[in-house]
């Protein structure tokens, strides 16, 4: 076999790692696999998705926060729809972890950094819910949507392809 043929054969048989996709989805949602707000189940190990040369693109499918769209942006890329596990209790039934107007800490994280900022909740909600918060340190800043991690703490993950 020639070196070029060997490279083509290796490229044709290289597949994306489903566990790595699961981890990327968990980082995007801020919730581990199988927990409320995280992927309902792992990516099917039987799928033979081509290895992606570029970083995966993740976003919310159709603007709803119940399914993550995972895409390989390569020319011959692919896309997956990953349904999320919803809270066992309806939001109205779940105990609120944060109340509207409450002071919160905003955890902002991205690739290689983490920042904590004081904020104020513009909505109330239970752990795992998405609420609007404003940064207390920036008077004119627009409110952002963040996920409630625990009472008093919300998380905003920054990525390259946020909706």
PDB file of C-alpha atoms in Angstrom:
ATOM      1  CA  UNK A   1       0.000   0.000   0.000  1.00  0.00           C
ATOM      2  CA  UNK A   2       1.392   3.409  -0.934  1.00  0.00           C
ATOM      3  CA  UNK A   3       1.787   6.079   1.759  1.00  0.00           C
ATOM      4  CA  UNK A   4      -1.004   8.171   0.195  1.00  0.00           C
ATOM      5  CA  UNK A   5      -3.359   5.197   0.086  1.00  0.00           C
ATOM      6  CA  UNK A   6      -2.526   4.416   3.718  1.00  0.00           C
ATOM      7  CA  UNK A   7      -3.342   8.003   4.727  1.00  0.00           C
ATOM      8  CA  UNK A   8      -6.619   7.921   2.804  1.00  0.00           C
ATOM      9  CA  UNK A   9      -7.546   4.601   4.395  1.00  0.00           C
ATOM     10  CA  UNK A  10      -6.702   5.917   7.878  1.00  0.00           C
ATOM     11  CA  UNK A  11      -8.737   9.075   7.259  1.00  0.00           C
ATOM     12  CA  UNK A  12     -11.684   7.044   5.990  1.00  0.00           C
ATOM     13  CA  UNK A  13     -11.700   4.871   9.105  1.00  0.00           C
ATOM     14  CA  UNK A  14     -11.221   7.667  11.662  1.00  0.00           C
ATOM     15  CA  UNK A  15     -14.369   8.240  13.692  1.00  0.00           C
ATOM     16  CA  UNK A  16     -15.454  10.817  16.230  1.00  0.00           C
ATOM     17  CA  UNK A  17     -15.303   9.689  19.854  1.00  0.00           C
ATOM     18  CA  UNK A  18     -18.876   9.537  21.266  1.00  0.00           C
ATOM     19  CA  UNK A  19     -17.545  10.000  24.825  1.00  0.00           C
ATOM     20  CA  UNK A  20     -15.819  13.236  23.762  1.00  0.00           C
ATOM     21  CA  UNK A  21     -19.085  14.457  22.204  1.00  0.00           C
ATOM     22  CA  UNK A  22     -20.914  13.608  25.459  1.00  0.00           C
ATOM     23  CA  UNK A  23     -18.329  15.615  27.425  1.00  0.00           C
ATOM     24  CA  UNK A  24     -18.629  18.588  25.058  1.00  0.00           C
ATOM     25  CA  UNK A  25     -22.430  18.579  25.444  1.00  0.00           C
ATOM     26  CA  UNK A  26     -22.049  18.419  29.254  1.00  0.00           C
ATOM     27  CA  UNK A  27     -19.707  21.427  29.182  1.00  0.00           C
ATOM     28  CA  UNK A  28     -22.134  23.336  26.941  1.00  0.00           C
ATOM     29  CA  UNK A  29     -25.211  22.655  29.105  1.00  0.00           C
ATOM     30  CA  UNK A  30     -23.417  22.859  32.442  1.00  0.00           C
ATOM     31  CA  UNK A  31     -25.014  19.578  33.543  1.00  0.00           C
ATOM     32  CA  UNK A  32     -23.571  16.044  33.462  1.00  0.00           C
ATOM     33  CA  UNK A  33     -25.018  13.252  31.351  1.00  0.00           C
ATOM     34  CA  UNK A  34     -28.205  11.798  32.842  1.00  0.00           C
ATOM     35  CA  UNK A  35     -28.927  14.707  35.205  1.00  0.00           C
ATOM     36  CA  UNK A  36     -31.651  17.353  34.790  1.00  0.00           C
ATOM     37  CA  UNK A  37     -30.481  19.848  32.179  1.00  0.00           C
ATOM     38  CA  UNK A  38     -27.875  17.420  30.795  1.00  0.00           C
ATOM     39  CA  UNK A  39     -28.108  14.950  27.921  1.00  0.00           C
ATOM     40  CA  UNK A  40     -30.826  12.368  28.520  1.00  0.00           C
ATOM     41  CA  UNK A  41     -28.439   9.649  27.318  1.00  0.00           C
ATOM     42  CA  UNK A  42     -25.040   9.342  25.729  1.00  0.00           C
ATOM     43  CA  UNK A  43     -24.418   9.489  22.000  1.00  0.00           C
ATOM     44  CA  UNK A  44     -25.142   6.084  20.467  1.00  0.00           C
ATOM     45  CA  UNK A  45     -21.831   4.200  20.324  1.00  0.00           C
ATOM     46  CA  UNK A  46     -22.966   2.434  17.141  1.00  0.00           C
ATOM     47  CA  UNK A  47     -22.837   5.694  15.168  1.00  0.00           C
ATOM     48  CA  UNK A  48     -19.785   5.977  12.946  1.00  0.00           C
ATOM     49  CA  UNK A  49     -19.414   9.743  12.676  1.00  0.00           C
ATOM     50  CA  UNK A  50     -16.444  11.029  10.712  1.00  0.00           C
ATOM     51  CA  UNK A  51     -13.739  12.573  12.876  1.00  0.00           C
ATOM     52  CA  UNK A  52     -14.031  16.347  12.835  1.00  0.00           C
ATOM     53  CA  UNK A  53     -10.925  18.397  11.969  1.00  0.00           C
ATOM     54  CA  UNK A  54     -12.466  21.621  13.330  1.00  0.00           C
ATOM     55  CA  UNK A  55     -13.938  22.211  16.795  1.00  0.00           C
ATOM     56  CA  UNK A  56     -17.531  21.070  17.160  1.00  0.00           C
ATOM     57  CA  UNK A  57     -20.228  23.721  16.945  1.00  0.00           C
ATOM     58  CA  UNK A  58     -22.913  23.538  19.651  1.00  0.00           C
ATOM     59  CA  UNK A  59     -26.098  25.529  19.956  1.00  0.00           C
ATOM     60  CA  UNK A  60     -29.678  25.321  21.079  1.00  0.00           C
ATOM     61  CA  UNK A  61     -31.927  23.670  18.497  1.00  0.00           C
ATOM     62  CA  UNK A  62     -34.703  26.020  17.299  1.00  0.00           C
ATOM     63  CA  UNK A  63     -34.012  28.433  20.167  1.00  0.00           C
ATOM     64  CA  UNK A  64     -35.444  25.987  22.706  1.00  0.00           C
ATOM     65  CA  UNK A  65     -33.319  24.797  25.569  1.00  0.00           C
ATOM     66  CA  UNK A  66     -34.428  21.174  25.516  1.00  0.00           C
ATOM     67  CA  UNK A  67     -32.240  19.931  22.640  1.00  0.00           C
ATOM     68  CA  UNK A  68     -28.610  20.654  21.773  1.00  0.00           C
ATOM     69  CA  UNK A  69     -27.580  20.733  18.117  1.00  0.00           C
ATOM     70  CA  UNK A  70     -24.029  19.377  17.719  1.00  0.00           C
ATOM     71  CA  UNK A  71     -22.421  19.980  14.320  1.00  0.00           C
ATOM     72  CA  UNK A  72     -19.135  19.138  12.680  1.00  0.00           C
ATOM     73  CA  UNK A  73     -18.378  22.220  10.535  1.00  0.00           C
ATOM     74  CA  UNK A  74     -16.114  20.320   8.107  1.00  0.00           C
ATOM     75  CA  UNK A  75     -17.124  20.230   4.420  1.00  0.00           C
ATOM     76  CA  UNK A  76     -18.419  16.664   4.771  1.00  0.00           C
ATOM     77  CA  UNK A  77     -19.613  17.277   8.326  1.00  0.00           C
ATOM     78  CA  UNK A  78     -22.525  15.852  10.262  1.00  0.00           C
ATOM     79  CA  UNK A  79     -25.013  16.970  12.886  1.00  0.00           C
ATOM     80  CA  UNK A  80     -26.640  15.399  15.922  1.00  0.00           C
ATOM     81  CA  UNK A  81     -29.650  16.398  17.963  1.00  0.00           C
ATOM     82  CA  UNK A  82     -29.088  15.621  21.652  1.00  0.00           C
ATOM     83  CA  UNK A  83     -32.257  15.739  23.785  1.00  0.00           C
ATOM     84  CA  UNK A  84     -31.839  16.962  27.344  1.00  0.00           C
ATOM     85  CA  UNK A  85     -33.264  15.429  30.486  1.00  0.00           C
ATOM     86  CA  UNK A  86     -35.911  17.725  31.878  1.00  0.00           C
ATOM     87  CA  UNK A  87     -36.445  18.279  35.593  1.00  0.00           C
ATOM     88  CA  UNK A  88     -38.530  15.538  37.189  1.00  0.00           C
ATOM     89  CA  UNK A  89     -40.755  18.214  38.708  1.00  0.00           C
ATOM     90  CA  UNK A  90     -42.416  20.835  36.574  1.00  0.00           C
ATOM     91  CA  UNK A  91     -40.782  24.235  37.160  1.00  0.00           C
ATOM     92  CA  UNK A  92     -43.894  25.396  39.033  1.00  0.00           C
ATOM     93  CA  UNK A  93     -43.556  22.417  41.416  1.00  0.00           C
ATOM     94  CA  UNK A  94     -39.793  22.538  41.926  1.00  0.00           C
ATOM     95  CA  UNK A  95     -38.545  24.405  44.984  1.00  0.00           C
ATOM     96  CA  UNK A  96     -37.140  27.792  43.952  1.00  0.00           C
ATOM     97  CA  UNK A  97     -33.395  28.090  44.494  1.00  0.00           C
ATOM     98  CA  UNK A  98     -33.282  31.761  43.522  1.00  0.00           C
ATOM     99  CA  UNK A  99     -35.985  34.403  43.869  1.00  0.00           C
ATOM    100  CA  UNK A 100     -36.566  37.407  41.616  1.00  0.00           C
ATOM    101  CA  UNK A 101     -34.523  40.394  42.813  1.00  0.00           C
ATOM    102  CA  UNK A 102     -32.130  38.240  44.828  1.00  0.00           C
ATOM    103  CA  UNK A 103     -28.390  38.957  44.787  1.00  0.00           C
ATOM    104  CA  UNK A 104     -26.533  36.163  42.997  1.00  0.00           C
ATOM    105  CA  UNK A 105     -23.007  35.269  41.973  1.00  0.00           C
ATOM    106  CA  UNK A 106     -22.577  34.881  38.215  1.00  0.00           C
ATOM    107  CA  UNK A 107     -20.012  32.215  37.285  1.00  0.00           C
ATOM    108  CA  UNK A 108     -18.734  32.973  33.787  1.00  0.00           C
ATOM    109  CA  UNK A 109     -16.538  30.319  32.196  1.00  0.00           C
ATOM    110  CA  UNK A 110     -14.955  29.710  28.847  1.00  0.00           C
ATOM    111  CA  UNK A 111     -12.029  27.861  27.411  1.00  0.00           C
ATOM    112  CA  UNK A 112      -9.199  28.416  29.883  1.00  0.00           C
ATOM    113  CA  UNK A 113     -10.824  30.944  32.209  1.00  0.00           C
ATOM    114  CA  UNK A 114     -13.385  31.379  34.990  1.00  0.00           C
ATOM    115  CA  UNK A 115     -14.710  34.690  36.331  1.00  0.00           C
ATOM    116  CA  UNK A 116     -17.102  35.431  39.197  1.00  0.00           C
ATOM    117  CA  UNK A 117     -19.240  38.597  39.130  1.00  0.00           C
ATOM    118  CA  UNK A 118     -21.950  39.907  41.458  1.00  0.00           C
ATOM    119  CA  UNK A 119     -25.386  40.019  39.874  1.00  0.00           C
ATOM    120  CA  UNK A 120     -29.098  40.321  40.440  1.00  0.00           C
ATOM    121  CA  UNK A 121     -31.743  37.776  39.432  1.00  0.00           C
ATOM    122  CA  UNK A 122     -34.419  39.250  37.177  1.00  0.00           C
ATOM    123  CA  UNK A 123     -36.377  35.974  37.375  1.00  0.00           C
ATOM    124  CA  UNK A 124     -36.711  33.234  39.956  1.00  0.00           C
ATOM    125  CA  UNK A 125     -36.339  29.512  39.402  1.00  0.00           C
ATOM    126  CA  UNK A 126     -35.284  26.074  40.566  1.00  0.00           C
ATOM    127  CA  UNK A 127     -31.872  24.427  40.162  1.00  0.00           C
ATOM    128  CA  UNK A 128     -31.332  23.702  36.463  1.00  0.00           C
ATOM    129  CA  UNK A 129     -33.677  26.464  35.288  1.00  0.00           C
ATOM    130  CA  UNK A 130     -32.591  29.267  32.987  1.00  0.00           C
ATOM    131  CA  UNK A 131     -33.182  32.779  34.310  1.00  0.00           C
ATOM    132  CA  UNK A 132     -32.306  36.326  33.321  1.00  0.00           C
ATOM    133  CA  UNK A 133     -29.641  38.028  35.419  1.00  0.00           C
ATOM    134  CA  UNK A 134     -27.921  41.381  35.245  1.00  0.00           C
ATOM    135  CA  UNK A 135     -24.340  42.122  36.158  1.00  0.00           C
ATOM    136  CA  UNK A 136     -24.324  44.379  39.236  1.00  0.00           C
ATOM    137  CA  UNK A 137     -20.872  45.725  38.314  1.00  0.00           C
ATOM    138  CA  UNK A 138     -22.038  47.047  34.904  1.00  0.00           C
ATOM    139  CA  UNK A 139     -24.944  49.468  35.237  1.00  0.00           C
ATOM    140  CA  UNK A 140     -25.766  49.654  31.511  1.00  0.00           C
ATOM    141  CA  UNK A 141     -25.148  46.006  30.632  1.00  0.00           C
ATOM    142  CA  UNK A 142     -27.902  43.984  28.976  1.00  0.00           C
ATOM    143  CA  UNK A 143     -29.342  41.103  31.022  1.00  0.00           C
ATOM    144  CA  UNK A 144     -28.063  37.614  30.147  1.00  0.00           C
ATOM    145  CA  UNK A 145     -29.586  34.158  30.530  1.00  0.00           C
ATOM    146  CA  UNK A 146     -27.821  31.832  32.934  1.00  0.00           C
ATOM    147  CA  UNK A 147     -28.529  28.412  34.445  1.00  0.00           C
ATOM    148  CA  UNK A 148     -29.150  28.087  38.180  1.00  0.00           C
ATOM    149  CA  UNK A 149     -26.447  25.856  39.692  1.00  0.00           C
ATOM    150  CA  UNK A 150     -27.483  26.143  43.349  1.00  0.00           C
ATOM    151  CA  UNK A 151     -29.025  28.792  45.605  1.00  0.00           C
ATOM    152  CA  UNK A 152     -27.175  32.058  45.017  1.00  0.00           C
ATOM    153  CA  UNK A 153     -25.094  30.811  42.042  1.00  0.00           C
ATOM    154  CA  UNK A 154     -25.840  30.963  38.313  1.00  0.00           C
ATOM    155  CA  UNK A 155     -23.573  29.873  35.465  1.00  0.00           C
ATOM    156  CA  UNK A 156     -22.968  31.395  32.049  1.00  0.00           C
ATOM    157  CA  UNK A 157     -20.761  29.371  29.693  1.00  0.00           C
ATOM    158  CA  UNK A 158     -19.093  31.263  26.880  1.00  0.00           C
ATOM    159  CA  UNK A 159     -18.297  29.380  23.713  1.00  0.00           C
ATOM    160  CA  UNK A 160     -17.519  30.068  20.100  1.00  0.00           C
ATOM    161  CA  UNK A 161     -21.018  29.405  18.766  1.00  0.00           C
ATOM    162  CA  UNK A 162     -23.595  30.582  21.269  1.00  0.00           C
ATOM    163  CA  UNK A 163     -27.075  31.285  19.885  1.00  0.00           C
TER     164      UNK A 163
END
